[in-house]
CSV table of C-alpha atoms and ligand atoms in Angstrom, one decimal:
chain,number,residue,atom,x,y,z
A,533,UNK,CA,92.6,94.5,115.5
A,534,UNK,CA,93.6,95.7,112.3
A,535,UNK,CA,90.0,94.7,110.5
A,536,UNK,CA,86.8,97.0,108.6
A,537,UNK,CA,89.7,100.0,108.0
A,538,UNK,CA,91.9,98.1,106.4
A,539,UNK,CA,88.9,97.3,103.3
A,540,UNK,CA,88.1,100.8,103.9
A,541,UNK,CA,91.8,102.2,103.2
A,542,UNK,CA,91.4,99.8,100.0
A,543,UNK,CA,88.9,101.8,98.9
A,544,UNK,CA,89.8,105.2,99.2
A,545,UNK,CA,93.7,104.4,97.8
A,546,UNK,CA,91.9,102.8,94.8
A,547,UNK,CA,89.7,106.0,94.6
A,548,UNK,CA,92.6,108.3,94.8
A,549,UNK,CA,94.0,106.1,92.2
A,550,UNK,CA,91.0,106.2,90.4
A,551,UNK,CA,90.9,109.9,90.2
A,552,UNK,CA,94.1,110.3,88.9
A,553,UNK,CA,95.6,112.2,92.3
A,554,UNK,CA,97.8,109.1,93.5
A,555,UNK,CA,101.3,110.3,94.2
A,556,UNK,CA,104.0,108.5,93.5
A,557,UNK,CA,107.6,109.1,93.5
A,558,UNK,CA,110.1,108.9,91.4
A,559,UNK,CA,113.9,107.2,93.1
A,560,UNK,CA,117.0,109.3,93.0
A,561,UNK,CA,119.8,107.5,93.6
A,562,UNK,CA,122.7,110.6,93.3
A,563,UNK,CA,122.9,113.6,95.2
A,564,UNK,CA,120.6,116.6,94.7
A,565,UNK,CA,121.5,118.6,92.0
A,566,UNK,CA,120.9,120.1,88.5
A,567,UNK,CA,121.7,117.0,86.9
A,568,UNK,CA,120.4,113.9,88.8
A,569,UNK,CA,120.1,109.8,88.5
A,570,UNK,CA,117.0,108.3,88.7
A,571,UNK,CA,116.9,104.3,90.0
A,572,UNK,CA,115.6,103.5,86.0
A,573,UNK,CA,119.0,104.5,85.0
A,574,UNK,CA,118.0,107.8,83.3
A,575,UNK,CA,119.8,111.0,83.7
A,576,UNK,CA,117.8,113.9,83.8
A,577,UNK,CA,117.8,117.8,84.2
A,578,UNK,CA,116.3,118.6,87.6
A,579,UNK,CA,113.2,121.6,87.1
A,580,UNK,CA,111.7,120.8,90.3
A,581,UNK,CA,113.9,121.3,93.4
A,582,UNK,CA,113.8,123.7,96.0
A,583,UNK,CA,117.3,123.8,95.5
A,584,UNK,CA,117.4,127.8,94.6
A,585,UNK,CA,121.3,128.2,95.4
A,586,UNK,CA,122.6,124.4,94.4
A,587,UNK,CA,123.8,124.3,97.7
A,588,UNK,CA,122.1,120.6,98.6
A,589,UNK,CA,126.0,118.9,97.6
A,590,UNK,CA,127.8,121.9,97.7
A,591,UNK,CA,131.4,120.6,99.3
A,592,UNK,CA,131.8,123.1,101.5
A,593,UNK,CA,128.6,122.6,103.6
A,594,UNK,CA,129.4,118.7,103.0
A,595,UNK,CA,132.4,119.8,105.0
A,596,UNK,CA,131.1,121.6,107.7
A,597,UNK,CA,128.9,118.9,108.3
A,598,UNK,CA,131.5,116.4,108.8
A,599,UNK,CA,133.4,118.4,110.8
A,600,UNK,CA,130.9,118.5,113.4
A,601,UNK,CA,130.2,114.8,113.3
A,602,UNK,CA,133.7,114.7,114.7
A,603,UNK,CA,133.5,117.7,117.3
A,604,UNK,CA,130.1,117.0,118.3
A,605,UNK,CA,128.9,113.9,117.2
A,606,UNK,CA,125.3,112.6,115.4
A,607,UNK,CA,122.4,113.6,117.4
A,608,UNK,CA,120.9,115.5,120.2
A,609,UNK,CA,118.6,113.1,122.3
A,610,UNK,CA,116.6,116.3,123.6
A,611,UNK,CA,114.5,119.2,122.7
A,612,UNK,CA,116.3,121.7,123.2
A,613,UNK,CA,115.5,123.3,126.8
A,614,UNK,CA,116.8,119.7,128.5
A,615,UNK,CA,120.1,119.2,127.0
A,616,UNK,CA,119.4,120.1,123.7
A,617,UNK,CA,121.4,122.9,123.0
A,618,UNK,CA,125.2,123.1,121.6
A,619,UNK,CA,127.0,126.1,121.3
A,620,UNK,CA,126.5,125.6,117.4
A,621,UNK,CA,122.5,126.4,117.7
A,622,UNK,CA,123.2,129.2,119.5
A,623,UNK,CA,125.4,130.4,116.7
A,624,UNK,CA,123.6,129.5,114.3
A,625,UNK,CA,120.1,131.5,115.6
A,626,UNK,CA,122.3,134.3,115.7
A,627,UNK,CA,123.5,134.3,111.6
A,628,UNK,CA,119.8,133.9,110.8
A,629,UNK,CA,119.1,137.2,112.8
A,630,UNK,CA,122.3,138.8,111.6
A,631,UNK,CA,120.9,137.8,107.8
A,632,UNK,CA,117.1,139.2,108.1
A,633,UNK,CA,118.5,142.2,110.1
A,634,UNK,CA,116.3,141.0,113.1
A,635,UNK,CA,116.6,140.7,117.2
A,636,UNK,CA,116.8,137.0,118.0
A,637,UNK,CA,116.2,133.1,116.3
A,638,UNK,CA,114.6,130.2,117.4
A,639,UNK,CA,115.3,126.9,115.8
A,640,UNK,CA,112.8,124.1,114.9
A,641,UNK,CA,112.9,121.0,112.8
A,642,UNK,CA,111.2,122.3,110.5
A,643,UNK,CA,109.4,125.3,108.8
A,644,UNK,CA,106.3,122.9,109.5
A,645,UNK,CA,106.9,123.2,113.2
A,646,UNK,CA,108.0,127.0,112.9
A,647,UNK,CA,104.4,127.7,111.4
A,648,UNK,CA,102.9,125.1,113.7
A,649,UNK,CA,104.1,126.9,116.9
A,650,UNK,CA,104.0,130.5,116.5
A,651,UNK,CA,100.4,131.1,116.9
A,652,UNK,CA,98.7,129.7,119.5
A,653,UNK,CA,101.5,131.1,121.9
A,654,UNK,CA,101.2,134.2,120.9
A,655,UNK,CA,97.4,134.9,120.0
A,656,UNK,CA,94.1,134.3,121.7
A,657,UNK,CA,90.5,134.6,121.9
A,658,UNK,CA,90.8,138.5,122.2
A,659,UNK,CA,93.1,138.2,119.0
A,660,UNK,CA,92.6,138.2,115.2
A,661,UNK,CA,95.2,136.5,112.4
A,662,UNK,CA,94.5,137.9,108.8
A,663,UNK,CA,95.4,135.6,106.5
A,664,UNK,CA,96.4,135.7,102.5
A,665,UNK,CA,94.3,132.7,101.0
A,666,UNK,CA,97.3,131.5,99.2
A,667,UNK,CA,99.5,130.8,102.1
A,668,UNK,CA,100.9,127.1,103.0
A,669,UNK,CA,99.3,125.1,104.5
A,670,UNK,CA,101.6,124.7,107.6
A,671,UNK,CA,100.4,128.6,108.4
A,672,UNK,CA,96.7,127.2,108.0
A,673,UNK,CA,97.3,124.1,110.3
A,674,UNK,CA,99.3,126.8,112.6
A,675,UNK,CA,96.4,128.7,112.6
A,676,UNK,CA,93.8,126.5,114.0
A,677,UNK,CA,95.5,125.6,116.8
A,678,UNK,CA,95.3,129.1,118.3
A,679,UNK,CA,92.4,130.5,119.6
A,680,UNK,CA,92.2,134.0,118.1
A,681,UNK,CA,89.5,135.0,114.9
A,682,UNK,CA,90.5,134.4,111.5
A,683,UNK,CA,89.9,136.5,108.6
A,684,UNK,CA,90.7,135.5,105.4
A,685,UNK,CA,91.7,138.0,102.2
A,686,UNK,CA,92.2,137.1,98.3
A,687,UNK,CA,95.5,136.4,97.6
A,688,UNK,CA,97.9,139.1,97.3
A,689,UNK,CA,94.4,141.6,97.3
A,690,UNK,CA,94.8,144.8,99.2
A,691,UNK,CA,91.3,146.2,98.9
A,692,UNK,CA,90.1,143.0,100.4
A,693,UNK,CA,93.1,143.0,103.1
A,694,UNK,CA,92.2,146.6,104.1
A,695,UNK,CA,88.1,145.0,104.4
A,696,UNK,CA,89.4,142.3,106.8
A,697,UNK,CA,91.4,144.9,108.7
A,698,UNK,CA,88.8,146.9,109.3
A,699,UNK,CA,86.6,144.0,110.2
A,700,UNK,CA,89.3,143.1,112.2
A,701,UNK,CA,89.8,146.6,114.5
A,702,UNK,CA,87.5,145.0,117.5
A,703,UNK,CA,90.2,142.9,118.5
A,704,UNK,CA,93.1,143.1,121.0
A,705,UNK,CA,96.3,142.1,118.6
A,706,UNK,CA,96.2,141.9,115.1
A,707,UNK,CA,98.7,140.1,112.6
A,708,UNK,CA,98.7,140.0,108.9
A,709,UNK,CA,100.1,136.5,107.5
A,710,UNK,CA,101.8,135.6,104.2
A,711,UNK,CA,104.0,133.4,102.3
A,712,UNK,CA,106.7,136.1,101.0
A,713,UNK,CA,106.6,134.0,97.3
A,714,UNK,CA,103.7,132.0,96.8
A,715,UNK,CA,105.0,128.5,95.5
A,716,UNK,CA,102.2,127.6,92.5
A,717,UNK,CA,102.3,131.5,91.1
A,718,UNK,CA,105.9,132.6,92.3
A,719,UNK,CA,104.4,135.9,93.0
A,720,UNK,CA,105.7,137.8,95.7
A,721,UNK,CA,103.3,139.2,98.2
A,722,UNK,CA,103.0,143.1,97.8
A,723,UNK,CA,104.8,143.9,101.3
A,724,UNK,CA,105.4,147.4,100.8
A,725,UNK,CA,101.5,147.9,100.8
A,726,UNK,CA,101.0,145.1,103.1
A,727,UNK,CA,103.2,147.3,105.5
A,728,UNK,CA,101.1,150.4,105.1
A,729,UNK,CA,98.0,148.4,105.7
A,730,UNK,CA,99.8,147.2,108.9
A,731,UNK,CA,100.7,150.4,110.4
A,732,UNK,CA,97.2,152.3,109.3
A,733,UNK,CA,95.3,149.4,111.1
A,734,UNK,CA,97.7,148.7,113.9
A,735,UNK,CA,98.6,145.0,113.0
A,736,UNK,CA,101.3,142.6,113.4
A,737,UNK,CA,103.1,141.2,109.9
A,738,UNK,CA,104.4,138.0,109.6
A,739,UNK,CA,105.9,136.6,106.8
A,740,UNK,CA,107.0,133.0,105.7
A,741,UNK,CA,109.8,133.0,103.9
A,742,UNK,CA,110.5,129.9,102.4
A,743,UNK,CA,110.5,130.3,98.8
A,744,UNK,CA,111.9,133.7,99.1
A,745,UNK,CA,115.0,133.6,101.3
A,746,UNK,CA,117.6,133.3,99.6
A,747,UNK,CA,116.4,133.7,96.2
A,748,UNK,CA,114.7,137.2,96.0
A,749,UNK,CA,116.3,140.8,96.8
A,750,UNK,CA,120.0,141.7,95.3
A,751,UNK,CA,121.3,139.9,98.5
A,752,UNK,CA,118.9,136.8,98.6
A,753,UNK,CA,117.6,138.8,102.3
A,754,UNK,CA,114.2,138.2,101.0
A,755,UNK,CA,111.2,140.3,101.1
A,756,UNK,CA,111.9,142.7,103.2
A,757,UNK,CA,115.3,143.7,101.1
A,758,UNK,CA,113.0,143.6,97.7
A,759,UNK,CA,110.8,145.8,99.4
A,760,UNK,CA,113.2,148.0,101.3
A,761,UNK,CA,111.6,147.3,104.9
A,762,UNK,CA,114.1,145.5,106.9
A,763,UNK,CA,113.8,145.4,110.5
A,764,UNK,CA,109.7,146.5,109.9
A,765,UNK,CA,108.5,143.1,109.7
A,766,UNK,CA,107.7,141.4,112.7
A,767,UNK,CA,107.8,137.6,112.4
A,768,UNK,CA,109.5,135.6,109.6
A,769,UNK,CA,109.1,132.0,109.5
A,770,UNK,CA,112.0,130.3,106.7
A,771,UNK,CA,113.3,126.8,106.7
A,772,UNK,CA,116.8,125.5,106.3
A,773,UNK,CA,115.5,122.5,103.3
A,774,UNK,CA,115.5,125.0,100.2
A,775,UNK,CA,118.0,127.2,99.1
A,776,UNK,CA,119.5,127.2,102.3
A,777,UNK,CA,121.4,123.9,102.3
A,778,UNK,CA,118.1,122.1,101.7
A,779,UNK,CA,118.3,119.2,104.4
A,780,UNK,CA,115.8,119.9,107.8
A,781,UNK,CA,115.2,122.6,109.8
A,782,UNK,CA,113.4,125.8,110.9
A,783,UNK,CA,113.2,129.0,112.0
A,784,UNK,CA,111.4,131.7,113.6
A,785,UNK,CA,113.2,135.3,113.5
A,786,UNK,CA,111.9,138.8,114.7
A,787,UNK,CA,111.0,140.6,117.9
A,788,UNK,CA,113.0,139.3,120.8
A,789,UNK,CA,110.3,139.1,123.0
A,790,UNK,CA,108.2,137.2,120.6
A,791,UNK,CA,111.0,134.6,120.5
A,792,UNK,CA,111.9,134.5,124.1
A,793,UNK,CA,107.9,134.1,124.5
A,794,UNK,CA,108.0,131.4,121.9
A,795,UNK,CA,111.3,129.5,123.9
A,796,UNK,CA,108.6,129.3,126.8
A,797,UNK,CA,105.2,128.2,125.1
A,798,UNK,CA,105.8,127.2,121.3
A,799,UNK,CA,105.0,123.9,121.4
A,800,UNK,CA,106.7,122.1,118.4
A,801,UNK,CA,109.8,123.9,120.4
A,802,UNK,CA,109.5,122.4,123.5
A,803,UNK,CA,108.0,119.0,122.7
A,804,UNK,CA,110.4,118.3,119.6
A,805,UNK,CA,114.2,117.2,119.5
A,806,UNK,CA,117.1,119.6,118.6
A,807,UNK,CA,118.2,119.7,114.9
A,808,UNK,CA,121.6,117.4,114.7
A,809,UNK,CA,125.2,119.1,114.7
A,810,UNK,CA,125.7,118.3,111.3
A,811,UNK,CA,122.4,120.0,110.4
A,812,UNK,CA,123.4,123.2,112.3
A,813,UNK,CA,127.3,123.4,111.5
A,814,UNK,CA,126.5,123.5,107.5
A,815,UNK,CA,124.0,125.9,108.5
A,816,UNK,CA,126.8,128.6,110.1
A,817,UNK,CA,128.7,128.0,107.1
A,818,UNK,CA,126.2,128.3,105.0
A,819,UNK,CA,125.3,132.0,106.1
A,820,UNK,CA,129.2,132.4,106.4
A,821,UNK,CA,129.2,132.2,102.4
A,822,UNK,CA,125.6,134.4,102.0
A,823,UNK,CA,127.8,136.9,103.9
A,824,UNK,CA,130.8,136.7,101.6
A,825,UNK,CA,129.0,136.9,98.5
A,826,UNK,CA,126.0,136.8,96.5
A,827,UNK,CA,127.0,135.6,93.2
A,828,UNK,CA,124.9,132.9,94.1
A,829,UNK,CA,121.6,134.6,93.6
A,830,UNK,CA,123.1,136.7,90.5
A,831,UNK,CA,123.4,133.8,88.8
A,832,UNK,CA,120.1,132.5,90.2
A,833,UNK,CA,118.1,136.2,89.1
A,834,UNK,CA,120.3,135.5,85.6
A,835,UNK,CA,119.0,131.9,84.8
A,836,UNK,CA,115.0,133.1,85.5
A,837,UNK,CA,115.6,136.1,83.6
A,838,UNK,CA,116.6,133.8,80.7
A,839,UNK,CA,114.5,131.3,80.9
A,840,UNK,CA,111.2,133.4,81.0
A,841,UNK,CA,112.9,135.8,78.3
A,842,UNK,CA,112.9,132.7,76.0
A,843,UNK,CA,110.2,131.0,76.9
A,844,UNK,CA,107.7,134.2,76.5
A,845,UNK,CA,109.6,134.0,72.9
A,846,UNK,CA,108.8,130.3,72.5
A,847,UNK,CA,105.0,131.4,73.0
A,848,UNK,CA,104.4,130.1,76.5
A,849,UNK,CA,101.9,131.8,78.7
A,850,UNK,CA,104.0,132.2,81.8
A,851,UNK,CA,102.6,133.9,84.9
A,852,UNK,CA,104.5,137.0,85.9
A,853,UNK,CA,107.5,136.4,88.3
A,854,UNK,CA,109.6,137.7,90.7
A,855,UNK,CA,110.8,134.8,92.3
A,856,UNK,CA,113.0,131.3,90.6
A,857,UNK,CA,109.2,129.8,90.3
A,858,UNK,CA,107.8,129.7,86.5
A,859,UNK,CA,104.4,129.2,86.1
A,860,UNK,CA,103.6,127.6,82.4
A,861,UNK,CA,100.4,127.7,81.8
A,862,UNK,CA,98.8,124.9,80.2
A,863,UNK,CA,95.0,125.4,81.9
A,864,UNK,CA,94.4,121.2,81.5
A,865,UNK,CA,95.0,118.9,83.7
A,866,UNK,CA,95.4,116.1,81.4
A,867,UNK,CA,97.6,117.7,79.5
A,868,UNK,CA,99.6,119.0,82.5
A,869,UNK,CA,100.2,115.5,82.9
A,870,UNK,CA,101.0,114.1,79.3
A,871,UNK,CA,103.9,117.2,78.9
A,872,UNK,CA,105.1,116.5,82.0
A,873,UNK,CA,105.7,113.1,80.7
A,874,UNK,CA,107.1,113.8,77.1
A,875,UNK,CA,109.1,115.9,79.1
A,876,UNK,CA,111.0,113.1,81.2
A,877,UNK,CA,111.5,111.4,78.1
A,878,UNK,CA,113.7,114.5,77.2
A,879,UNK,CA,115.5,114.3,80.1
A,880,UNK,CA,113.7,117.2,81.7
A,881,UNK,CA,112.2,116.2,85.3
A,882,UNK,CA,109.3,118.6,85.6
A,883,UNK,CA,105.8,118.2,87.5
A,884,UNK,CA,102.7,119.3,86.4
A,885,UNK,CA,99.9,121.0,88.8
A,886,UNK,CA,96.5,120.7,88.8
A,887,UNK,CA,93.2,121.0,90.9
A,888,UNK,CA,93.0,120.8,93.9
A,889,UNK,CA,96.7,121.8,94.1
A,890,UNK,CA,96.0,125.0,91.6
A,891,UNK,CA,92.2,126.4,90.7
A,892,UNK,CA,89.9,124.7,88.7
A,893,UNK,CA,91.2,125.5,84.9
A,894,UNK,CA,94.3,126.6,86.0
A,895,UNK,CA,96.6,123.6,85.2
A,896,UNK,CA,100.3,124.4,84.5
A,897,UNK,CA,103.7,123.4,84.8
A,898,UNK,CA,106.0,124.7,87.6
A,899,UNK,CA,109.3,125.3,86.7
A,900,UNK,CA,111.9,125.8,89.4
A,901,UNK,CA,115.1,127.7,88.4
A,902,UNK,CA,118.6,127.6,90.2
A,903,UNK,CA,122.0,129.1,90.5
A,904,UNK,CA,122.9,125.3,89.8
A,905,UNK,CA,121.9,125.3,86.4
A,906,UNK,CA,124.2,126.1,83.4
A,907,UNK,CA,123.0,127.7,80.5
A,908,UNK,CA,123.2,124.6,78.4
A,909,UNK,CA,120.9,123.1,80.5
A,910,UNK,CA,118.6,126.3,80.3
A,911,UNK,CA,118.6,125.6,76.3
A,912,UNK,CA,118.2,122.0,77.3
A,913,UNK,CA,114.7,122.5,78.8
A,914,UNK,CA,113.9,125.5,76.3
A,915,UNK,CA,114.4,123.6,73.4
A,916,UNK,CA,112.2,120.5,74.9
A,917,UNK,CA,109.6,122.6,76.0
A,918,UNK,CA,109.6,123.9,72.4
A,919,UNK,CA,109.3,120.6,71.4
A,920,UNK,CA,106.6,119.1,73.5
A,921,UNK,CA,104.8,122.2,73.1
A,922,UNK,CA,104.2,121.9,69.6
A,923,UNK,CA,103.6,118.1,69.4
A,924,UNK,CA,100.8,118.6,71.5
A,925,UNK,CA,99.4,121.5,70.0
A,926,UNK,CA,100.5,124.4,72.6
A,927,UNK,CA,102.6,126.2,70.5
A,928,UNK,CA,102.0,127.2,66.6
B,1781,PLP,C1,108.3,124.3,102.2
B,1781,PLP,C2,107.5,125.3,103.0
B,1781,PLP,C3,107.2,125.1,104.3
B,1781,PLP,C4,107.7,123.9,105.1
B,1781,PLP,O1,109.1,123.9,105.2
B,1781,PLP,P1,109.8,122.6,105.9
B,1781,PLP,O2,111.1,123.2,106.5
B,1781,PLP,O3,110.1,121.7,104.8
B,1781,PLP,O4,108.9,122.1,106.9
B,1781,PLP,C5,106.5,126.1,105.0
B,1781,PLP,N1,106.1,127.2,104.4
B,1781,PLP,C6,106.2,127.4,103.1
B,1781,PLP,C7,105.7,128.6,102.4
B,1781,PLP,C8,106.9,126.4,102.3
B,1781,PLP,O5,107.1,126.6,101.0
């Protein structure tokens, strides 16, 4: 009997409302892309995409896709230990390992369910997981499910990570966590130090790469080719819906006995269907073209070079980068909101943040940079930014 919840559901949507955190969306009605059609009829520059590479309509991948609807058809109708598995999965786990220089793959639906599973078959009660503050909360959710002790350190802080190690030393296994780009700050995590730390205290590392795959190191690899460590890390979680293609998927890549353990126990693995044929053919070509080139993430490292360049000119307070995430700082929330807004109305689709999504104080802009934009529509959002800025007072 749908009865008291449904007054109660009332309530709490009107006081979401209320409070100003109610999320709506805005309708596209084109393809993802640089430039894109909302349902009002408005075209506007896209500045909030995970679409790092502009790969989400790139034709080729539109091809490989339909080429497996025709060789293999739509879906899978089983996880993938039943009758889930074509010999496109299998080919595509291996690229991903071939790409992060690791031992084996396994697929998931989604980073979500990467995160959600890798834990709790790997780490028990005798077991710690240290944990960067920062990191997404599919890790956290991941997290709880296992058994093990948690530890918690500062974001990015390696005094405080060292602490919790040390704290840590009682326990059987030990694994650092950490987003490899953290998606409010776009700071990468220091994994060069993280790695000392690691050996020192004889821990695990595990990395999620999502924002960073694909975007950061000369070759898009990710963190462990900014910081020089491939084949040191041992767990990296990335999904297949940002600059790799951007439509579903997962992955877990690293030590082959973790992933063979994780084929046996991870449960968003084994109670989960397979990703579709279309899904996993534009994946193989999608690594195909990583392996042919990276002209992709030179233009990508270009376009946030310019972009911060001129906005530190403009006067923005950006927050240091290394990833395609750009941080303006506008410490109000209300105002977060009401630039976001002038913004739209100069064509440039950008969201603003605010607590309980950032700190307290900490209100901003995120700006999201790809290989897809040209520079006109760089000086597009420049010059709008420019302009909102000093309407409303940012900027002298
Ligand atoms: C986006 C994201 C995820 C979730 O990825 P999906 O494949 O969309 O489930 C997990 N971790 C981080 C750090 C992310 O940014």
């Amino acid at each position: 009997m749908y009865g008291s919840i449904k007054e109660y559901l009332q309530q709490e949507l009107a006081a979401i409302k209320e409070a100003g955190l109610f999320k709506g969306e805005r309708i596209i009605n084109s393809p993802q892309d640089a430039e894109i059609t909302l349902t009002t009829g408005q075209k506007v520059l896209n500045f909030c995409m995970n679409n790092y590479l502009g790969l989400s309509n790139n034709s080729q991948l539109v091809a490989a896709a339909k080429e497996a609807l025709d060789s293999r058809g739509f879906g899978m109708s089983s996880v993938r230990f039943i009758c889930g598995t074509q010999d496109l999965h299998k080919t595509l786990e291996q690229k991903i390992a071939e790409f992060f220089g690791t031992e084996d793959t396994i697929l998931y639906a989604a980073a979500f369910d990467a995160n959600g599973g890798v834990f709790e078959p790997l780490f028990g009660e005798e077991d710690a997981i240290i944990s960067d503050s920062l990191n997404h909360a599919s890790i956290i959710d991941g997290v709880r499910l296992s058994k093990a002790a948690r530890y918690r350190y500062n974001n990015a802080d390696m005094a405080d990570l060292e602490q919790q190690l040390i704290a840590a030393q009682k326990h059987r296994f030990k694994i650092i966590v950490t987003d490899g780009v953290f998606s409010m700050d776009g700071n990468v995590a220091p994994m060069d130090k993280i790695n000392e730390l690691a050996k020192k205290y004889d821990a695990l590392i595990m990395v999620d790469e999502c924002h960073s795959a694909g975007v950061v190191g000369k070759t898009g690899r990710g963190v462990t080719e900014l910081f020089n460590i491939r084949g040191e890390v041992d767990i990296i979680t990335g999904t297949l819906g940002k600059a790799f293609g951007g439509a579903i998927g997962g992955f877990t890549t690293g030590r082959k006995e973790i992933i063979e353990m994780l084929r046996q126990r991870s449960r968003p693995y084994l109670f989960s269907n397979s990703i579709p044929p279309v899904v996993a053919n534009a994946g193989i070509k999608m690594f195909d073209m990583m392996n042919e080139t990276s002209s992709l993430q030179d233009q990508l490292h270009d376009n946030t070079d310019y972009f911060v360049e001129k906005m530190l000119a403009a006067g923005f307070d950006i927050k240091p980068t290394k990833s395609a995430i750009c941080a303006v700082m506008l410490y109000d929330a209300k105002l977060s909101q009401e630039f976001a807004t002038k913004l739209l109305d100069e064509g440039i689709y950008v969201i603003g943040f605010y607590y309980p999504v950032v700190p307290k104080g900490e209100a901003r802009i995120r700006v999201q940079l790809s290989a897809a934009h040209k520079r006109e529509h760089l000086d597009h959002a420049i010059n709008a930014f420019t302009k909102v800025g000093k309407a409303l007072g940012v900027l002298k």
